[in-house]
mmCIF file of C-alpha atoms in Angstrom:
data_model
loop_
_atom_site.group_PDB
_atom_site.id
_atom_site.type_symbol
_atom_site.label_atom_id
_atom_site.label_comp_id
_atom_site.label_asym_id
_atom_site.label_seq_id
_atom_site.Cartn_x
_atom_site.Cartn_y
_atom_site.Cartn_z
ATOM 1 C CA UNK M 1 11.731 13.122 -9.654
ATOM 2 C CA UNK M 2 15.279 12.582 -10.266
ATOM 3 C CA UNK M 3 18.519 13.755 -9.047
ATOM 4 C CA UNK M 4 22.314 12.775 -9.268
ATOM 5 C CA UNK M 5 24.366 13.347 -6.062
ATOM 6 C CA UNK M 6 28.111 12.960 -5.282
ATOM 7 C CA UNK M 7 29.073 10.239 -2.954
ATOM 8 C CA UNK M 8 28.260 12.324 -0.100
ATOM 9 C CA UNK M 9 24.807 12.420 -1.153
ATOM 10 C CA UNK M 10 25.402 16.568 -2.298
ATOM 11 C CA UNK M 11 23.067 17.097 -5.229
ATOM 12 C CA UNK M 12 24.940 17.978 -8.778
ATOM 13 C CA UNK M 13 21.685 17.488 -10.669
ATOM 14 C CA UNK M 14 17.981 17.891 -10.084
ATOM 15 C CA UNK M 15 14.949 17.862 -13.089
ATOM 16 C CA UNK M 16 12.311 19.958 -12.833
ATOM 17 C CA UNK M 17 9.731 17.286 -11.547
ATOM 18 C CA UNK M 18 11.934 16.771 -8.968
ATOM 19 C CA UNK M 19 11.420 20.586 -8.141
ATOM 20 C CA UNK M 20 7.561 20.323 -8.769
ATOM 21 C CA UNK M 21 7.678 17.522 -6.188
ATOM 22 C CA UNK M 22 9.563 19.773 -3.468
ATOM 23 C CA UNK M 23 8.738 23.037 -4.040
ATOM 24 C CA UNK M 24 12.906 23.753 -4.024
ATOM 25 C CA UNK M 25 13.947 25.844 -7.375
ATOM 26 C CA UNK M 26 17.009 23.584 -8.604
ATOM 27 C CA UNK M 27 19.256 26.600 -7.932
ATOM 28 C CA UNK M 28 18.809 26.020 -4.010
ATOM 29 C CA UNK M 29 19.197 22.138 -5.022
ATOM 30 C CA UNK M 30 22.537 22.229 -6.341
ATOM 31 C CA UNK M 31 25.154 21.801 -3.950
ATOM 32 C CA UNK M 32 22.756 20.738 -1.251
ATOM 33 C CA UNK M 33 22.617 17.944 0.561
ATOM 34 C CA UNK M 34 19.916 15.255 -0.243
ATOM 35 C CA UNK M 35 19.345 15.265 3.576
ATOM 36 C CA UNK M 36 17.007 18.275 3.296
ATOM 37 C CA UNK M 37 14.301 16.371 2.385
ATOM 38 C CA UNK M 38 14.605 14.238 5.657
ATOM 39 C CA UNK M 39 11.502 14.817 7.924
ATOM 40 C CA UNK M 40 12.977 12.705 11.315
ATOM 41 C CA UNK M 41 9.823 10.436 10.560
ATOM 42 C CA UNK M 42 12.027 7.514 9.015
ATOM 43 C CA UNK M 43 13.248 5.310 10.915
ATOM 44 C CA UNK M 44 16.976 5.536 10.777
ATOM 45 C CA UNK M 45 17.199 1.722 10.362
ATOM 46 C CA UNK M 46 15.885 2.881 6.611
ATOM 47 C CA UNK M 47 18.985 5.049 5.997
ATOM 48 C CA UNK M 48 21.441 2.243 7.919
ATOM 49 C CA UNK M 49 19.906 -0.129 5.169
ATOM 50 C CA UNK M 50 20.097 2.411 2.085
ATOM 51 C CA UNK M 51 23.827 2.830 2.778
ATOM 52 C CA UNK M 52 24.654 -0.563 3.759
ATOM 53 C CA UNK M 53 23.330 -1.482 0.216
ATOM 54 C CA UNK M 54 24.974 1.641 -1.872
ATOM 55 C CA UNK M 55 28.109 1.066 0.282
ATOM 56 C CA UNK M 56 28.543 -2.427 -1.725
ATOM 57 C CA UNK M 57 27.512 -0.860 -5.019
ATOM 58 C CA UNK M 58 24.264 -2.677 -4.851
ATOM 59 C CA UNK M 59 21.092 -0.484 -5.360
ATOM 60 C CA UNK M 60 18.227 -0.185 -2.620
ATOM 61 C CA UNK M 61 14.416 0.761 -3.040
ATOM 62 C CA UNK M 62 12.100 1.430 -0.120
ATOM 63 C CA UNK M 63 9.929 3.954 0.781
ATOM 64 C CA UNK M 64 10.971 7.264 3.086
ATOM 65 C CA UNK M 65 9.042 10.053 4.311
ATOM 66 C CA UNK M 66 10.380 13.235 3.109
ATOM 67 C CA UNK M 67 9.342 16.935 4.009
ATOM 68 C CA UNK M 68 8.884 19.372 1.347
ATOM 69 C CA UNK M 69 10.343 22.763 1.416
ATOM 70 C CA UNK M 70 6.710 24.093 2.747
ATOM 71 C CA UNK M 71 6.533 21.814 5.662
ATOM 72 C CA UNK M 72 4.385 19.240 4.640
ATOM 73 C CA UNK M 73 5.318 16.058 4.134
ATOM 74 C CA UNK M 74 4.626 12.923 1.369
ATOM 75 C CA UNK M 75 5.372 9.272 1.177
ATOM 76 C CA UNK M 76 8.381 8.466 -1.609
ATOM 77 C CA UNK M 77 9.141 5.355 -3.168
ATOM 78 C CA UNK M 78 12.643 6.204 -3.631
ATOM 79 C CA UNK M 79 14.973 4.132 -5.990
ATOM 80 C CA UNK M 80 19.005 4.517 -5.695
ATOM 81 C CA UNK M 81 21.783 3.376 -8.218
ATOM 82 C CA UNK M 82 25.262 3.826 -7.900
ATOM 83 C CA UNK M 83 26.763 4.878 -11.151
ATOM 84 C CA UNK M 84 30.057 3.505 -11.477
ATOM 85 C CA UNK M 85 33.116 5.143 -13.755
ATOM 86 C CA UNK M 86 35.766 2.833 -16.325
ATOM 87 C CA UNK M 87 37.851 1.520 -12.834
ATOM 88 C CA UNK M 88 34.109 0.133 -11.288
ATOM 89 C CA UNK M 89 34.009 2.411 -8.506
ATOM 90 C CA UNK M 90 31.384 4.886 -7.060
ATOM 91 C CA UNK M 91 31.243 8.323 -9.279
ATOM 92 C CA UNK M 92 27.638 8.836 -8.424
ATOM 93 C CA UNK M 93 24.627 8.323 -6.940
ATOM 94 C CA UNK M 94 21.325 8.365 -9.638
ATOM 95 C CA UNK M 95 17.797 8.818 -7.440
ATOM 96 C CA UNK M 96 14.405 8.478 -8.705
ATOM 97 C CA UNK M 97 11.609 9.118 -6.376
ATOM 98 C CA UNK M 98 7.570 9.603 -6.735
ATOM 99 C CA UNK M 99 4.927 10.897 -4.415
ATOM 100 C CA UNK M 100 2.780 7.747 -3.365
ATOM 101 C CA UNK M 101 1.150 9.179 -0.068
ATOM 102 C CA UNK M 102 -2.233 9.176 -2.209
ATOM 103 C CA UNK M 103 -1.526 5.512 -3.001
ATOM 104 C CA UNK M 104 -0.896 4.423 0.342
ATOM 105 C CA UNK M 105 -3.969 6.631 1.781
ATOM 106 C CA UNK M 106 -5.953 4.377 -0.680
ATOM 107 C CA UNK M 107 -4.321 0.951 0.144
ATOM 108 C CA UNK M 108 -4.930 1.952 4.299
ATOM 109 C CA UNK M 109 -8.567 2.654 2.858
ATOM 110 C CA UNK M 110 -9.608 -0.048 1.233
ATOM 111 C CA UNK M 111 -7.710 -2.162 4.443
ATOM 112 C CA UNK M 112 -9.787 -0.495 6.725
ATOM 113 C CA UNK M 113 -12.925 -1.048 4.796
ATOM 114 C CA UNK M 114 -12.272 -4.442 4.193
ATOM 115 C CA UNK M 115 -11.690 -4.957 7.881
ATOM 116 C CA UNK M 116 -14.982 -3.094 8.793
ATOM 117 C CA UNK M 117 -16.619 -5.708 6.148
ATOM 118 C CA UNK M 118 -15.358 -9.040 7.981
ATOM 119 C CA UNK M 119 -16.451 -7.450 11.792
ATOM 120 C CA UNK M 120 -19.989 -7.200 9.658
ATOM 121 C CA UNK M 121 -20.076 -10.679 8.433
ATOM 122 C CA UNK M 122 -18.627 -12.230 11.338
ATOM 123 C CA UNK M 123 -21.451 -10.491 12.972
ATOM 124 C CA UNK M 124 -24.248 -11.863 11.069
ATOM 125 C CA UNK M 125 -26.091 -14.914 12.780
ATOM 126 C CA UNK M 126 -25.541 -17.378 9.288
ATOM 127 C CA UNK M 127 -23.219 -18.779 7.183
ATOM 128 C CA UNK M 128 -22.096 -15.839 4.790
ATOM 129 C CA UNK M 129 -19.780 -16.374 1.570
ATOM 130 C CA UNK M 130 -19.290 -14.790 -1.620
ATOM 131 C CA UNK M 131 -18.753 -17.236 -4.951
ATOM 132 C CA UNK M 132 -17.805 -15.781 -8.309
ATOM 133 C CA UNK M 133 -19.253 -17.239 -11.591
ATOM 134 C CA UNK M 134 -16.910 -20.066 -10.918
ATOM 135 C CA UNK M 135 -18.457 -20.909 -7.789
ATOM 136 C CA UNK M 136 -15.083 -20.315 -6.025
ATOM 137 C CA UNK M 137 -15.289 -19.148 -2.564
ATOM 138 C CA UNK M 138 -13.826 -15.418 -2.348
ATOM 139 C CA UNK M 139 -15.347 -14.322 0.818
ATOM 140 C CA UNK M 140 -16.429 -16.028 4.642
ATOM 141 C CA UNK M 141 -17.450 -14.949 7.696
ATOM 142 C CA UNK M 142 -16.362 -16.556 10.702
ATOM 143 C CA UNK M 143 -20.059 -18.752 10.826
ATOM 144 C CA UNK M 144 -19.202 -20.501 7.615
ATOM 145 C CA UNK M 145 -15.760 -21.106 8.465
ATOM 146 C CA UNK M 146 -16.718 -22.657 11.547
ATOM 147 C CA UNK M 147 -19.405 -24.694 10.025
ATOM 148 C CA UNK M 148 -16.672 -26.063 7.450
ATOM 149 C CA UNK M 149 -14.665 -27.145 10.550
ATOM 150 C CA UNK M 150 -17.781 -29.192 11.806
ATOM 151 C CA UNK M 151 -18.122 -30.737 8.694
ATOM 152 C CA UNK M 152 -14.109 -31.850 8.822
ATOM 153 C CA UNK M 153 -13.160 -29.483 6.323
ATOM 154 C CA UNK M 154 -15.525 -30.336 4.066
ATOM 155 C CA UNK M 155 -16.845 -27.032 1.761
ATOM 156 C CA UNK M 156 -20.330 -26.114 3.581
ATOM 157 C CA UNK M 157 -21.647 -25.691 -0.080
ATOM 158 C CA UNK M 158 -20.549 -28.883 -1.809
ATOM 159 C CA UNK M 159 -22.323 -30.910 1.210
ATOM 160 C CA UNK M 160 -25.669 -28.844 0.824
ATOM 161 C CA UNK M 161 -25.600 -29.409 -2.803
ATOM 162 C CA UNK M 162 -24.576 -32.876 -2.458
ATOM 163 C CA UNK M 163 -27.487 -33.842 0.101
ATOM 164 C CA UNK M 164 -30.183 -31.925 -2.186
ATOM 165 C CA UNK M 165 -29.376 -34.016 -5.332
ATOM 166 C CA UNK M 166 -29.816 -36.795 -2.929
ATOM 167 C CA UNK M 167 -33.338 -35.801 -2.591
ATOM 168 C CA UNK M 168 -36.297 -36.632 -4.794
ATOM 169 C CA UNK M 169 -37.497 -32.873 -5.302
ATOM 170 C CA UNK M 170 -35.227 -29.906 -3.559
ATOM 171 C CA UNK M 171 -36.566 -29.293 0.013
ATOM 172 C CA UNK M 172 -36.707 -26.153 1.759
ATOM 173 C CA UNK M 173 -34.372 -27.487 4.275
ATOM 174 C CA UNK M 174 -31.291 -30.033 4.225
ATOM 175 C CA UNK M 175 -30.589 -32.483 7.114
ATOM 176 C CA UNK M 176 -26.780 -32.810 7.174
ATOM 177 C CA UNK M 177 -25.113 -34.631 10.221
ATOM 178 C CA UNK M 178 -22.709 -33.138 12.531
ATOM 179 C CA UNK M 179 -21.504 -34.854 15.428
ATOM 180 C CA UNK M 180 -23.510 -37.276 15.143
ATOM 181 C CA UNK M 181 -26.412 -35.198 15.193
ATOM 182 C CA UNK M 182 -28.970 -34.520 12.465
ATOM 183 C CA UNK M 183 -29.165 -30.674 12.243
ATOM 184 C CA UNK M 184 -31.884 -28.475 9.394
ATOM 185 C CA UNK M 185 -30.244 -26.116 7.195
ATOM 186 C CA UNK M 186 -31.417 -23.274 4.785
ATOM 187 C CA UNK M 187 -29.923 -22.430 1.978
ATOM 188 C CA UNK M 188 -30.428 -18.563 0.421
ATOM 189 C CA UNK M 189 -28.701 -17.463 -3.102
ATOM 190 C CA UNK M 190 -28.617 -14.026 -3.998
ATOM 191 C CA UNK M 191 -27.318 -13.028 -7.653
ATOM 192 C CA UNK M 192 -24.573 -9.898 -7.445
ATOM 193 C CA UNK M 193 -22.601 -8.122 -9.625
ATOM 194 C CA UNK M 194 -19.617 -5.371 -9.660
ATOM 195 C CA UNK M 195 -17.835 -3.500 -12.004
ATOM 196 C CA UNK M 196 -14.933 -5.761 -13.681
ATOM 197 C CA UNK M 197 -11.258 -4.434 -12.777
ATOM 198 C CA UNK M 198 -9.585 -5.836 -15.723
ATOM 199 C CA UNK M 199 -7.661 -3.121 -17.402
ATOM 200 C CA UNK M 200 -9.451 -4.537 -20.465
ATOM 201 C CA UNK M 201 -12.416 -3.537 -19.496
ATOM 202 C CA UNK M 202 -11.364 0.475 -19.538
ATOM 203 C CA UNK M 203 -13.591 1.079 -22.357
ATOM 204 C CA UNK M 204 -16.082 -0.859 -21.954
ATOM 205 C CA UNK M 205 -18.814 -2.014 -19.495
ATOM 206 C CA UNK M 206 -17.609 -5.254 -18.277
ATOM 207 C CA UNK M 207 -19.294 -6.506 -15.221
ATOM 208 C CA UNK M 208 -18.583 -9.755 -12.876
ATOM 209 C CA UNK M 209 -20.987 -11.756 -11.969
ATOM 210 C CA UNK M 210 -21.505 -12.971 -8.497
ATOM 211 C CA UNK M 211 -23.739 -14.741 -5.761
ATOM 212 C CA UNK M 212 -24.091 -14.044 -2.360
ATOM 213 C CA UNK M 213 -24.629 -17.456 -0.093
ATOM 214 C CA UNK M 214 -26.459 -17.329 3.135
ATOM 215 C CA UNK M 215 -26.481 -20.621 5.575
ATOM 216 C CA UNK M 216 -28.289 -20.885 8.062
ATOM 217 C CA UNK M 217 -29.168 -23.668 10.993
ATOM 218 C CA UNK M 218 -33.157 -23.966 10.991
ATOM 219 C CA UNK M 219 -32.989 -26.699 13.712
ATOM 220 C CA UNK M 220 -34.350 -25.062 16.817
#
């Protein structure tokens, strides 16, 4: 949605997204003040800031909370320019906003899940961590970063394998020492995959590989 407003923020021009976007025809637009957008949700801090940085002819982006003409409102990334005239002052103000409330929604979702996920793992009675095919930690629960911290920052994984290829055939369980005690560990792989991300992989059916890696202390 864009608009053009004088320097008392009075709209001269609107395009029809920005209509779409409001549900205000660009007759009642014109001549109206940008203000009517303004739900009293934003912090006024957000406006200080705006005009502190148009005020110097500098442009601002952030993100307001505007109403639409039906009530309800949407989160805008909002982007303001001064335009300036020959002499390099003020003549306008050029605005470009988009409705990102469905964005955000998804960014809080994904947060939330994510921080459902970690209460899981750091649940769990093991060692938990995630590698990807480069066997590059991505994901740890609390148990495996505390069992790094025993072994003095040492990665729990690199000492397992380490201690098995110090063995003449792999055991089922691996003595490592910690504290000066011996304690038994068990060591679990499980192969897992997802669907890859990569904008490259739009038409196709790239997958990543993972493995899921359980530790867990066999000594009692």
């Amino acid at each position: 949605a864009i608009s053009v407003t004088d320097l008392e923020a009075h709209i001269i021009y609107s395009n029809p997204a920005f209509s779409a976007l409001t549900g205000y025809s660009r007759h009642e637009l014109k001549g109206s003040n940008h203000n009517l957008l303004a739900s009293q949700q934003t912090p006024k801090s957000r406006y200080q800031a705006m005009w502190g940085a148009l005020s110097s002819k500098r442009h601002w982006s952030g993100r307001l909370i505007n109403r639409r003409k039906d009530g309800s409102l949407y989160l805008a990334e909002v982007t303001v320019t001064p335009v300036l005239n020959e002499l390099h002052q003020v003549a306008y103000y050029l605005g470009m906003h988009r409705d990102i409330s469905e964005h955000y929604a998804l960014e809080q979702r994904l947060k939330n899940q994510k921080a459902l996920l970690e209460s899981v793992l750091n649940a769990a009675p093991m060692a938990v961590a995630v590698l990807d095919d480069q066997h590059h930690i991505l994901l740890d629960n609390l148990a495996y970063k505390t069992l790094r911290s025993d072994l003095q920052g040492a990665e729990p994984l690199s000492v397992l394998e380490l201690a098995e290829a110090q063995e003449s055939m792999a055991p089922p369980l691996v003595a490592l020492t910690i504290r000066g005690q011996t304690r038994w560990f068990s060591r679990t792989r499980q192969p897992m995959e997802s669907l890859n991300e990569e904008a490259a992989n739009y038409f196709g059916q790239g997958k990543r590989a993972y493995t899921l890696l359980l530790i867990q202390d066999q000594t009692e």
